[in-house]
């Protein structure tokens, strides 16, 4: 299948067969991350393969109780990180200003691009995957668990495995129409009715859908925890250990 067709067909997979991935498959997936574009070719991230079943189970609970994380044969934590360059500057006595918000955003961009390369590479080999956004919660506990230094933020957890038959048959969730998502030369300002019409093409009962979204996500306890946790991550990166 051509890459473009694979990109269009890819969908998240949340149930895996028990067949493990081979070492070669894992290496190819991680190598695909490494080959992704990266700001200044600095690879502003680190990848932690989670092998210990106890840690997988802990993450399954800690990431808003998603048991399929524990059952995934290959689990990778993508950590946005400037630490290696910071340490080298320190070691060589090179004076640099404190790392700031832009460095942080660049590192997150690098990290997500690397993760997505892995997702696409895996799909091309018949291996499914799913991002776990809830890794943004419980920063302090995850920081301790993975021994994260100051300039290392655990921004993305990705689970991989061979899709079960049911997963293969599950239809891919519909997307918005391209013409509704692309504007030219300026940001698309939509009034309420236009936004409603746009969303209705994918979710005909727009209000019901938005109310569900609000209660499942924005009003849920995990959402509060996620924002609290990320605030703490940001303060450690931007202000240092004193905020520990
Ligand atoms: C940043 C991010 C975080 C996500 N977190 C979760 C998650 O915690 N649990 C989950 O089951 N799916 C998660 N997903 C998967 C999305 O729900 C999924 O991509 C979306 O519903 C579209 O479906 P598709 O990937 O099958 O096309 C996440 C996706 C992204 C990009």
PDB file of C-alpha atoms in Angstrom, residues 1 5-7 9-13 118-129 163:
ATOM      1  CA  UNK A   1       0.000   0.000   0.000  1.00  0.00           C
ATOM      2  CA  UNK A   5      -3.177   5.259   1.461  1.00  0.00           C
ATOM      3  CA  UNK A   6      -1.745   4.070   4.758  1.00  0.00           C
ATOM      4  CA  UNK A   7      -2.017   7.538   6.237  1.00  0.00           C
ATOM      5  CA  UNK A   9      -6.457   4.246   6.482  1.00  0.00           C
ATOM      6  CA  UNK A  10      -4.630   4.394   9.838  1.00  0.00           C
ATOM      7  CA  UNK A  11      -6.837   4.290  12.896  1.00  0.00           C
ATOM      8  CA  UNK A  12      -6.177   3.848  16.578  1.00  0.00           C
ATOM      9  CA  UNK A  13      -6.063   0.330  17.967  1.00  0.00           C
ATOM     10  CA  UNK A 118       6.563   5.457  14.845  1.00  0.00           C
ATOM     11  CA  UNK A 119       2.774   5.226  14.590  1.00  0.00           C
ATOM     12  CA  UNK A 120       2.876   5.419  10.780  1.00  0.00           C
ATOM     13  CA  UNK A 121       5.812   3.003  10.511  1.00  0.00           C
ATOM     14  CA  UNK A 122       4.040   0.519  12.771  1.00  0.00           C
ATOM     15  CA  UNK A 123       0.850   0.748  10.716  1.00  0.00           C
ATOM     16  CA  UNK A 124       2.834   0.034   7.540  1.00  0.00           C
ATOM     17  CA  UNK A 125       3.955  -3.225   9.177  1.00  0.00           C
ATOM     18  CA  UNK A 126       0.420  -4.234  10.201  1.00  0.00           C
ATOM     19  CA  UNK A 127       0.954  -3.081  13.778  1.00  0.00           C
ATOM     20  CA  UNK A 128      -1.689  -0.925  15.446  1.00  0.00           C
ATOM     21  CA  UNK A 129      -1.113   1.789  18.024  1.00  0.00           C
ATOM     22  CA  UNK A 163      -4.795  -5.455  16.128  1.00  0.00           C
TER      23      UNK A 163
END
